[in-house]
Coordinates of C-alpha atoms and ligand atoms in Angstrom, one line a residue:
X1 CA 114.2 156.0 104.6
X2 CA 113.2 154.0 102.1
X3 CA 111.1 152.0 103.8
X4 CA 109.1 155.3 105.1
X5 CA 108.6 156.2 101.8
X6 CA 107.3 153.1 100.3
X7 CA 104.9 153.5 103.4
X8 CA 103.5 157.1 102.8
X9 CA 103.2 155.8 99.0
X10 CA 101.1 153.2 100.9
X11 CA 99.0 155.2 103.3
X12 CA 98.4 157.5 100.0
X13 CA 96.9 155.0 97.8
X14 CA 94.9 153.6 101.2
X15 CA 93.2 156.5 101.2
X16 CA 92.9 158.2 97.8
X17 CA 90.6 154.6 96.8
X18 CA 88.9 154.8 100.2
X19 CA 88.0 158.9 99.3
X20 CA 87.0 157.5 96.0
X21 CA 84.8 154.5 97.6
X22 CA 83.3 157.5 99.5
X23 CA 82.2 159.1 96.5
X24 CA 80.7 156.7 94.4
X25 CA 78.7 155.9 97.5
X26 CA 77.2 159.7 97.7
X27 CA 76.9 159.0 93.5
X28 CA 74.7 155.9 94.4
X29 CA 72.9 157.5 97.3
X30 CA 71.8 160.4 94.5
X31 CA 70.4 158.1 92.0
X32 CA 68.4 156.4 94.8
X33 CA 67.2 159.6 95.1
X34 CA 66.5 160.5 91.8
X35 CA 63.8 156.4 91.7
X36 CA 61.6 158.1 95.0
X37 CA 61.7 161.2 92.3
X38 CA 60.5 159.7 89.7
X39 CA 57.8 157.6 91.0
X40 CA 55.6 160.6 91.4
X41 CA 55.2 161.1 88.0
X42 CA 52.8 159.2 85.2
X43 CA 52.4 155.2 85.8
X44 CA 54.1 154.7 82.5
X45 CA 56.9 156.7 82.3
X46 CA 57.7 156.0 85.8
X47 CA 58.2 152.5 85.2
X48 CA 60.4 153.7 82.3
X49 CA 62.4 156.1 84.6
X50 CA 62.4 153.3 87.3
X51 CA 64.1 150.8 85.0
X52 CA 66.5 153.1 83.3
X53 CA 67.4 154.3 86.8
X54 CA 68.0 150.5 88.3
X55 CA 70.1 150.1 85.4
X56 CA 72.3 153.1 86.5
X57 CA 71.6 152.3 90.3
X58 CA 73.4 148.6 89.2
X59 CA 76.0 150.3 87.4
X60 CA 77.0 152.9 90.1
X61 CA 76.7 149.8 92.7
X62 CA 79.1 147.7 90.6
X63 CA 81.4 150.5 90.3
X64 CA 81.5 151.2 94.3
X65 CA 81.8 147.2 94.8
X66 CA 85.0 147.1 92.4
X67 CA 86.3 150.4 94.4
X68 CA 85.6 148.8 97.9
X69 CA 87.6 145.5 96.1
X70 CA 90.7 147.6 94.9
X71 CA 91.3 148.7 98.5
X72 CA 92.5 144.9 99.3
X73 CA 96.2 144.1 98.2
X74 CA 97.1 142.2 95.1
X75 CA 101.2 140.7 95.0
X76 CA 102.5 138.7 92.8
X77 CA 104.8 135.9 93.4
X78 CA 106.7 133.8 90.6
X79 CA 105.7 130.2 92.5
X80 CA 102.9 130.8 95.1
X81 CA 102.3 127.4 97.6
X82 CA 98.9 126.6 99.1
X83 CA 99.2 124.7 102.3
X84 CA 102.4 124.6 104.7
X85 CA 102.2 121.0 105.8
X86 CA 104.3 118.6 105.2
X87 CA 104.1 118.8 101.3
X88 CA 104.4 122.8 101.3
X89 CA 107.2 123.4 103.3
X90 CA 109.4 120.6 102.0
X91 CA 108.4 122.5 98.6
X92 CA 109.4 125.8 99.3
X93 CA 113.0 125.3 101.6
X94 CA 113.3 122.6 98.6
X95 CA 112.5 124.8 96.1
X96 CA 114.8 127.9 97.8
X97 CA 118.0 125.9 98.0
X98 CA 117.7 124.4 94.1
X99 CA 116.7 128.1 93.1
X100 CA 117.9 130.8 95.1
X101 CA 116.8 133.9 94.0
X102 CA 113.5 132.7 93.2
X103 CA 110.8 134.6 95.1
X104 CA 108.6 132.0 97.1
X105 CA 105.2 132.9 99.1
X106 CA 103.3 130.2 100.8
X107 CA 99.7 130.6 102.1
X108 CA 99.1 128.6 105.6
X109 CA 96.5 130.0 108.6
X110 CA 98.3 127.9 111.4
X111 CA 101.5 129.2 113.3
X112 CA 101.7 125.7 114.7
X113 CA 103.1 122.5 112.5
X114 CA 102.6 118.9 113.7
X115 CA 104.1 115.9 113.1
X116 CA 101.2 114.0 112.6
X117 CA 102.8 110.6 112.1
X118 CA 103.5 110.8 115.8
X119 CA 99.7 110.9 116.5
X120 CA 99.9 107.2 117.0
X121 CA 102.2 106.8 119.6
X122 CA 100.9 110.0 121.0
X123 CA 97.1 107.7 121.9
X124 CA 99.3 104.7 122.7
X125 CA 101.4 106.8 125.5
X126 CA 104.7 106.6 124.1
X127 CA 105.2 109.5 122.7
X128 CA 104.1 113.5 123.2
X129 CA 102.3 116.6 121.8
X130 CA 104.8 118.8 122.7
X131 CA 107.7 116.8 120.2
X132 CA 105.3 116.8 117.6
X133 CA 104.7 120.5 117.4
X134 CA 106.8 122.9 116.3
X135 CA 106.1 127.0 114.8
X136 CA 105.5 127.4 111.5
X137 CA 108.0 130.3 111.5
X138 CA 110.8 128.3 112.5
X139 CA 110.5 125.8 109.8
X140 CA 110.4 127.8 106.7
X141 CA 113.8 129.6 105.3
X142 CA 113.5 133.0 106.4
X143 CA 113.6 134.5 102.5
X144 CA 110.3 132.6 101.9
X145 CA 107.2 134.5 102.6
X146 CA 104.6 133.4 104.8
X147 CA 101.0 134.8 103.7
X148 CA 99.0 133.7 107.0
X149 CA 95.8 133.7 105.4
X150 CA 93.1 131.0 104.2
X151 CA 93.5 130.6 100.1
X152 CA 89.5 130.5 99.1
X153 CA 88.8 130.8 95.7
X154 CA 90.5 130.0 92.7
X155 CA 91.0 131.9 89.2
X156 CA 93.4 129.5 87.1
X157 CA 93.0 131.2 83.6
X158 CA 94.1 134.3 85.6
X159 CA 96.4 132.7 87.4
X160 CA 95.3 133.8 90.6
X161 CA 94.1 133.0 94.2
X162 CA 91.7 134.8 96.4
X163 CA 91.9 134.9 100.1
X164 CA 89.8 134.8 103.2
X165 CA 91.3 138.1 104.0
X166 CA 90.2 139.6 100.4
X167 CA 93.5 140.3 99.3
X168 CA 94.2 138.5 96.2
X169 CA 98.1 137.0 95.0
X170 CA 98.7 136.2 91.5
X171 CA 101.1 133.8 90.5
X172 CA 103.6 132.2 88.0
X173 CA 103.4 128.7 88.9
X174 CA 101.1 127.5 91.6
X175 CA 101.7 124.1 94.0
X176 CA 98.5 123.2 95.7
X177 CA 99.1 120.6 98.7
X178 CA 96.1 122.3 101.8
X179 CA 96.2 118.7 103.3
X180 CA 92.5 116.7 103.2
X181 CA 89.4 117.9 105.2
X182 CA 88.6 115.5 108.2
X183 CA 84.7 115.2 108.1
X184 CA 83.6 114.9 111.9
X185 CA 80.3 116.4 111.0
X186 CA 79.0 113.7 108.9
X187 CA 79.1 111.3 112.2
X188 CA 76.0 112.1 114.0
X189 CA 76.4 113.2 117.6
X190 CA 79.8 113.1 117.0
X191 CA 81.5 116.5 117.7
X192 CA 79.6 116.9 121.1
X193 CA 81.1 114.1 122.7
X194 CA 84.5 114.0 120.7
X195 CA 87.2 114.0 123.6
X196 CA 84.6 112.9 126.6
X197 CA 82.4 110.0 127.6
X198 CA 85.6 107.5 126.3
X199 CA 85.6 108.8 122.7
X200 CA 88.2 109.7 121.5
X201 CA 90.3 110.3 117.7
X202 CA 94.0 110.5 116.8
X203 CA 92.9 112.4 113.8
X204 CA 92.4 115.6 116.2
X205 CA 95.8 117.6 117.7
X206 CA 93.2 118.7 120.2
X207 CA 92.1 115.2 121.6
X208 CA 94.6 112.9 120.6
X209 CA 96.0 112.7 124.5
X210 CA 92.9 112.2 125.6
X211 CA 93.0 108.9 123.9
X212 CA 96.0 108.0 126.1
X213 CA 93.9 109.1 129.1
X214 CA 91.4 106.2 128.1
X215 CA 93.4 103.8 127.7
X216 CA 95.4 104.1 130.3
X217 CA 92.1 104.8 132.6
X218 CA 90.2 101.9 131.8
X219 CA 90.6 97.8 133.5
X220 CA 88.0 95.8 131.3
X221 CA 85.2 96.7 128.7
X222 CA 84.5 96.8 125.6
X223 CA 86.6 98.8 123.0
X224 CA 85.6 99.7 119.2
X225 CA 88.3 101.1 117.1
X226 CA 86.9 102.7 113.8
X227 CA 87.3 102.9 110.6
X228 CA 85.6 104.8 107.7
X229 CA 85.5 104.6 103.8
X230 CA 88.7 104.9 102.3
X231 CA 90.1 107.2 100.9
X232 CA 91.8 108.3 104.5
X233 CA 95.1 109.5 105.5
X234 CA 97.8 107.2 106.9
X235 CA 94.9 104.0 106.5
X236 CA 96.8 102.3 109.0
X237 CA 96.5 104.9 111.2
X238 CA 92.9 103.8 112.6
X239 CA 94.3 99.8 114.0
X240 CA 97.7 100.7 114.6
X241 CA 96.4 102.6 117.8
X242 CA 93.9 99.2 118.8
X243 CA 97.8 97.0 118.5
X244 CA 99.0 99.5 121.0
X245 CA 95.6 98.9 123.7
X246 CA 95.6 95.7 123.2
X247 CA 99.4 96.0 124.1
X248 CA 99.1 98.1 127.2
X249 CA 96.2 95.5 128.7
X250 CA 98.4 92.7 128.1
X251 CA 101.4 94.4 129.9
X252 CA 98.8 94.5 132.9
X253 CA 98.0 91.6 132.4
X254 CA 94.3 92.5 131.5
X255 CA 93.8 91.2 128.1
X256 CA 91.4 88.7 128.8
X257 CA 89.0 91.3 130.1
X258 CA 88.7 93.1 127.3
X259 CA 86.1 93.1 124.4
X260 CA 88.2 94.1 121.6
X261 CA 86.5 95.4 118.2
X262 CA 88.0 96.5 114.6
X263 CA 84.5 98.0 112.8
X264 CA 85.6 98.9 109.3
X265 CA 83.7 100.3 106.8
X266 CA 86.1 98.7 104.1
X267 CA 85.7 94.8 103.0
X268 CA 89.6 93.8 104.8
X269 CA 92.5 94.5 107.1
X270 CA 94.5 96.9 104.6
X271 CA 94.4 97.7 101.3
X272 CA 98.0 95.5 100.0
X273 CA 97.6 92.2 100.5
X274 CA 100.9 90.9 101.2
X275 CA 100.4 93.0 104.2
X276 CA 96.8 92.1 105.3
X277 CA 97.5 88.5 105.7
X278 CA 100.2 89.3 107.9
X279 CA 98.1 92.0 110.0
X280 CA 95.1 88.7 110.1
X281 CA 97.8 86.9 112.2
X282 CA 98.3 90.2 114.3
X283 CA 94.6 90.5 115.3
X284 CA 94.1 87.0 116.2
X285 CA 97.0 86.5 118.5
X286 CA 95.3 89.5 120.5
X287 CA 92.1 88.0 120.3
X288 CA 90.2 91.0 118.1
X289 CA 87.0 90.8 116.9
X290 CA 86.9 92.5 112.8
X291 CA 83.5 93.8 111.4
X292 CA 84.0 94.3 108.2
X293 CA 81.5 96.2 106.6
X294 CA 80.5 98.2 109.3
X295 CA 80.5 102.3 109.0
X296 CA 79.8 104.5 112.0
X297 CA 77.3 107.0 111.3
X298 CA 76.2 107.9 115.1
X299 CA 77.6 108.1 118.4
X300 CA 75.5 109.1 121.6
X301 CA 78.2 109.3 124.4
X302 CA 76.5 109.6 127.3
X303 CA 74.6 106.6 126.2
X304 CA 77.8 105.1 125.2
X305 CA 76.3 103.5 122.0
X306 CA 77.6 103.8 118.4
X307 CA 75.1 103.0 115.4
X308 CA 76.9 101.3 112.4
X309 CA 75.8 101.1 108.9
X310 CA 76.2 97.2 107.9
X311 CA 76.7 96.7 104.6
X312 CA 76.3 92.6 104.2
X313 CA 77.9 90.3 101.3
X314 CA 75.3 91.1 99.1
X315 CA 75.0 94.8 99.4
X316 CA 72.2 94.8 101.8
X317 CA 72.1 97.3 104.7
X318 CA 71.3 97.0 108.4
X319 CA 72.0 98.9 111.0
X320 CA 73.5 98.3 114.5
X321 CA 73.6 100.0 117.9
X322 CA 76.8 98.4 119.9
X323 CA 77.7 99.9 123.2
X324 CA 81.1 100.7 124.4
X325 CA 83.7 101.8 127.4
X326 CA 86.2 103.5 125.2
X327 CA 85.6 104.1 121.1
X328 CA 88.2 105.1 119.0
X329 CA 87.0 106.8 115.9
X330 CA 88.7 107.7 112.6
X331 CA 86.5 110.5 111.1
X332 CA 85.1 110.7 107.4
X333 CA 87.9 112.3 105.6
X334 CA 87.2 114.2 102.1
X335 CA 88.9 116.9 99.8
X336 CA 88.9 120.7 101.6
X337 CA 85.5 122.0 100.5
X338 CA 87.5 125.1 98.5
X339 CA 89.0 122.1 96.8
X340 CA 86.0 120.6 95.8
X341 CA 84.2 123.7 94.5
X342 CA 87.2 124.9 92.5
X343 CA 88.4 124.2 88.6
X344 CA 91.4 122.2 89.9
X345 CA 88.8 119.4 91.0
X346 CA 88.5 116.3 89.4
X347 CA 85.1 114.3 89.8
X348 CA 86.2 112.7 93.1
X349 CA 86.8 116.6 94.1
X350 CA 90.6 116.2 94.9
X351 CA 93.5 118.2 92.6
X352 CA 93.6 116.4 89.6
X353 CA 96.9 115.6 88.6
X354 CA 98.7 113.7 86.4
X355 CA 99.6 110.2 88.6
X356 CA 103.6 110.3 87.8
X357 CA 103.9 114.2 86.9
X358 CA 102.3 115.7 89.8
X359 CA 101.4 118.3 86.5
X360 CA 97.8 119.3 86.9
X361 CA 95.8 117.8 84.4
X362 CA 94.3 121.1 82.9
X363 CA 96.6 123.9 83.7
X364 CA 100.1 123.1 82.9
X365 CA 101.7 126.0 85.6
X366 CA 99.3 124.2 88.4
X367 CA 101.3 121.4 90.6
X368 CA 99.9 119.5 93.7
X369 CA 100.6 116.9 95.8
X370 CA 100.0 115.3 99.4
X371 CA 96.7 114.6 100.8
X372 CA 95.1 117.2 99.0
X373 CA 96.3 115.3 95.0
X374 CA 94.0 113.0 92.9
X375 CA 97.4 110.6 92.8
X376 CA 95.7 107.1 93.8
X377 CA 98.7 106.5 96.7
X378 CA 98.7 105.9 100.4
X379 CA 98.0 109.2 102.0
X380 CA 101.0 109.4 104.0
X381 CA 104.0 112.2 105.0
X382 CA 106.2 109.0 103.4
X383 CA 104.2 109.8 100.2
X384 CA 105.3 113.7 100.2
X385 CA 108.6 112.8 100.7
X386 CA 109.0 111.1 97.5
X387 CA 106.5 113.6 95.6
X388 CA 108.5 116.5 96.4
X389 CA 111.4 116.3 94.2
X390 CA 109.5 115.5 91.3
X391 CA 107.1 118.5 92.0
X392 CA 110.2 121.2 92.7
X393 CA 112.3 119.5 89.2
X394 CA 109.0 120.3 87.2
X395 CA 108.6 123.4 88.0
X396 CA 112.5 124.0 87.3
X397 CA 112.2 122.4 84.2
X398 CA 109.4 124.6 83.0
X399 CA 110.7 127.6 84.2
X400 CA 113.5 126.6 81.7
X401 CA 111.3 125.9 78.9
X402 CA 111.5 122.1 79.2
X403 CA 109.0 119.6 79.3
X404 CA 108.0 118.0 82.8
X405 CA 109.2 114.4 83.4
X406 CA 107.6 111.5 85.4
X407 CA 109.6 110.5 88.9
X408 CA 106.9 109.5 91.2
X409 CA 105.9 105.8 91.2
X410 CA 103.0 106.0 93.9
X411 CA 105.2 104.8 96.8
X412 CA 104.1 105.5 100.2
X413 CA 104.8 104.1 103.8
X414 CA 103.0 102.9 106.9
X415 CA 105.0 101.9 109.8
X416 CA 102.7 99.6 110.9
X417 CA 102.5 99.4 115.1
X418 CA 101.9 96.6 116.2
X419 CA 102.8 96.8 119.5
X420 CA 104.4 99.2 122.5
X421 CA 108.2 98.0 120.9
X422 CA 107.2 96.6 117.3
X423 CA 106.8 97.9 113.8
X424 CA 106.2 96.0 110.5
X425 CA 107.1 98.8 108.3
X426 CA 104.8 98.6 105.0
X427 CA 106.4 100.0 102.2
X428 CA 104.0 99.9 98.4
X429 CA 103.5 102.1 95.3
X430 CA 100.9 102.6 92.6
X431 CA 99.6 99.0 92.0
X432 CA 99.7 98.1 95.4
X433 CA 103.7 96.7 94.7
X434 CA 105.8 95.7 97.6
X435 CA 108.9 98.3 97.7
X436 CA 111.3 97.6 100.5
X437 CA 114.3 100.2 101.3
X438 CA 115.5 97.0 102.8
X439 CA 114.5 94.1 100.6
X440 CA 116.7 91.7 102.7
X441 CA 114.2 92.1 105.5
X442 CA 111.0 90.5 105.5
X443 CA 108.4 93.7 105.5
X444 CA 106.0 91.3 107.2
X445 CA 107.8 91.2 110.4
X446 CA 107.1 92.5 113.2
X447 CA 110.5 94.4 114.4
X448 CA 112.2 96.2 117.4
X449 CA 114.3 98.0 115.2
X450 CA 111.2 99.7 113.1
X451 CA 109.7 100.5 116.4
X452 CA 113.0 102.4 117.4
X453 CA 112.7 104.3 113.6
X454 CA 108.6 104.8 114.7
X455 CA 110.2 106.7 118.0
X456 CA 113.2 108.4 116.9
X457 CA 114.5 108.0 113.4
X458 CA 111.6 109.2 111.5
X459 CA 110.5 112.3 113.1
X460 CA 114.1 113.1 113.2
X461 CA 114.2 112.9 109.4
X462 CA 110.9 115.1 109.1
X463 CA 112.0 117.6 111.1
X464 CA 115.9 118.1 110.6
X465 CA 115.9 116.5 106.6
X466 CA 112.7 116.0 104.9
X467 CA 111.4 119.5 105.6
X468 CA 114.2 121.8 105.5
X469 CA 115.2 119.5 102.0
X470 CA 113.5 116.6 101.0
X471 CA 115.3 116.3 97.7
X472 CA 118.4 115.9 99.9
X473 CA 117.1 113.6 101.6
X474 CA 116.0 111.3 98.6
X475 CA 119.5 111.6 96.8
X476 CA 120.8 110.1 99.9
X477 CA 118.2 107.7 100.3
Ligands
FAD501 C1 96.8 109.8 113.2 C2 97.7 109.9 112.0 C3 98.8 109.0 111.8 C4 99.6 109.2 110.7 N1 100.6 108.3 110.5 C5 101.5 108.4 109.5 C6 102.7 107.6 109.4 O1 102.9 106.7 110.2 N2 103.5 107.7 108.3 C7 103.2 108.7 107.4 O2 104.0 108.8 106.4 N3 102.1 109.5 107.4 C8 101.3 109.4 108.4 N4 100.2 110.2 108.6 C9 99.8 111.0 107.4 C10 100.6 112.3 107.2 O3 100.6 113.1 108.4 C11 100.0 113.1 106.0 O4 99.8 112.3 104.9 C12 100.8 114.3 105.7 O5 100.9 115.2 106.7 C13 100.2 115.0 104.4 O6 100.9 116.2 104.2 P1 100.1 117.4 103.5 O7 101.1 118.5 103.4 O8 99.5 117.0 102.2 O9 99.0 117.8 104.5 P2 99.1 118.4 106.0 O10 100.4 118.0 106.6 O11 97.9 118.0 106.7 O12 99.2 119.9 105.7 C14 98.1 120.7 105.1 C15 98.3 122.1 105.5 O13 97.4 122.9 104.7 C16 96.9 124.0 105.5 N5 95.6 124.4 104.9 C17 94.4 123.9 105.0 N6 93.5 124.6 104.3 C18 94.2 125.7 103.8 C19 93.8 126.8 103.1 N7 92.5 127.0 102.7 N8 94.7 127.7 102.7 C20 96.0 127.5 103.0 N9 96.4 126.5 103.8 C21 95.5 125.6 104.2 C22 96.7 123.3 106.8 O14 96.6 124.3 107.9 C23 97.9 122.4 106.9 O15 99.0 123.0 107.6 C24 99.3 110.2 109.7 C25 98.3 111.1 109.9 C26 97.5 111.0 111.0 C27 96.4 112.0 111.2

């Protein structure tokens, strides 16, 4: 009954603005009337008339626009979320069970969720699509309300969001976390061959089996495993996957036909030292070739050549056309574009937070996290984990008139794969510090048991503890 009501009410307003739209467009057809009028008359006053009318033909136009405008829906939600990746569901189901009346609305256009971590093992053959994808729906608690819908432009001093749809939500506190934008364009020739002629990317849920296909497919060549500038998500991501090819040939016993290459854009094996010496002893006892310096800019696939940028010691560039079998490539990866162009950018275009309060740095109601934040971490799901809790206290705290604390310290994770049944789990935060959740075992190692975590444990804990509470999760940690 209610709810029928609450409908007419609806369909009323619908069309009482879309009567009124109707009118102020016969008002504007009139006055463009009234300019052909008026230019029959003397030169002079004419060009009077014609400029007085403009004037009223802007005003009438304005009026019509902001008509057409109030037609679209505004809500209002106490905390809005942007983004329902990892970050933004663990927020809101976080969020719901420490608050439970609190109303909760998160914007995010795709019904399916993947486990990206799994990418990896997904291109190495060991694991598949199907367990790393679940629905949306099923994820979030059913009191929170999914908006599916693009978020577009922002309007912090009014606290509110425009969508891709036109309708507009306002909000009390705002978490921003839409994940980083993965760049394929700026790799010439790249999107045309991406999933055919042996290149492929575990970046993409659309072609990261066909990366499986090509390994699996080939019995000697060359192979070129990319990687572009940093900042990136998961930055082991783009060699873990050459571990697991230059596993699989060995099995075969195939190795020695292979033509292995790691073409890096950066200056070293990973970002943490302690690690990187370590990973040095990885490539060498598969025989890898590292190109440091080297950014792929152009791909022609049927050719199968790549063009890198080389960037020498001295800072002087080159370029050079390599040919391949199979290329695996790790795309340019930047802020989303809506990001960039928006006041909660900082220089680098990312949300600009505070490092330790996940606060933004201008608007004090504005939280963000994940790949999407300014915070100067590892870009990994590990990361969100941790950020989480700190994000959903904050906006508590506020909410009771107290002042935001610091709780995150940077750390993020990379289960490093370095082969078909061995991890060495790298574990850092803000400063590049070594953090073990198991200091008695050396990180550095490569282990069976992190490989059995890689497979099962961890996307267990995404799925059944970090996203349906990852402040849970942490207090058990
Ligand atoms: C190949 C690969 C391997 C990886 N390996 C690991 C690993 O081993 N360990 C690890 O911890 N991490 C790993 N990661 C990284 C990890 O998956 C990400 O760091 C994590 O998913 C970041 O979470 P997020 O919520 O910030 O972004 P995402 O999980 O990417 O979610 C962002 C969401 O925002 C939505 N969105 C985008 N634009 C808009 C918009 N305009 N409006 C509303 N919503 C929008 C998207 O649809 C998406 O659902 C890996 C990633 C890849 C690709």
């Amino acid at each position: 009954m209610a709810t029928s009501k609450v409908k007419e009410t609806k369909a009323k307003t619908a069309a009482k603005s879309k009567a009124s739209a109707a009118k102020t467009k016969v008002k504007a057809s009139a006055v463009k009337t009234t300019v052909k009028a008026s230019a029959s008359k003397a030169k002079a006053s004419a060009v009077k008339a014609a400029t007085a009318t403009k004037a009223t033909v802007a005003k009438v136009k304005a009026k019509v626009q902001s008509t057409v405008q109030s037609a679209a829906k505004v809500s209002h939600y106490p905390v809005l979320i942007i983004g329902g990746g990892a970050a933004g569901v663990s927020v809101a189901n976080t969020l719901r069970r420490k608050s439970t009346l609190l109303e909760i609305a998160l914007i995010e256009p795709s019904e399916q969720h993947y486990y990206q971590p799994g990418f990896t093992i997904i291109g190495g053959g060991a694991y598949s699509l199907k367990k790393a994808t679940k629905q949306e729906a099923d994820l979030l608690h059913p009191s929170i309300i999914w908006v599916k819908d693009f978020a577009e432009t922002f309007e912090p001093k009014k606290n509110s969001v425009l969508l891709k749809s036109g309708d507009t939500i306002t909000y009390d506190y705002l978490v921003v976390c839409p994940g980083l934008q993965l760049d394929w364009d700026k790799i010439s020739g790249l999107e045309e061959t991406l999933g055919k002629n042996g290149v492929c990317s575990n970046y993409s849920h659309k072609h990261v089996e066909y990366t499986w296909e090509c390994i699996k497919g080939l019995e000697s060549g060359t192979t070129l495993f990319t990687q572009p500038p940093m900042p990136i998500k998961c930055a082991g991501a783009p060699q873990k996957i050459m571990y697991l090819a230059a596993d699989r040939f060995r099995k075969k016993g195939i190795l020695d036909k292979f033509d292995i290459q790691f073409c890096n854009a950066g200056p070293g094996m990973f970002g943490v030292p302690f690690f990187a010496k370590a990973l040095s002893k990885v490539i060498a006892d598969y025989g890898i070739t590292t190109n440091f310096g080297n950014n792929l800019v152009a791909i022609d696939g049927k050719a199968k050549k790549a063009t890198f940028e080389v960037t020498d010691g001295d800072g002087k560039k080159s370029t050079v056309t390599k040919d391949f079998d199979m290329i695996h490539v790790t795309p340019p990866q930047s802020a989303p574009d809506f990001i960039k162009s928006s006041p909660l950018a900082n220089a680098g275009g990312w949300v600009d937070l505070n490092d330790r309060t996940l606060q933004h740095n201008k608007f004090a109601n504005i939280f963000g996290l994940g790949d999407a934040g300014s915070t100067p971490n590892a870009k990994t799901a590990a990361a969100v984990r941790k950020q989480v809790p700190v994000v959903v206290k904050n906006i508590l705290r506020l909410i009771e008139n107290e002042a935001v604390q610091e709780g995150y310290d940077g750390y993020g994770s990379c289960p490093l794969t370095t082969s078909l049944n061995t991890v060495m789990l790298a574990e850092f935060s803000y400063g590049g510090k070594v953090t073990p959740s198991f200091p008695k075992l050396d990180p550095r190692e490569n282990r069976f048991i992190w490989w059995i975590g890689k497979k099962i444990g961890f996307p267990w804990l995404y799925w059944y503890w970090m996203l349906p509470d990852a402040e849970e999760f942490l207090d058990k940690d």
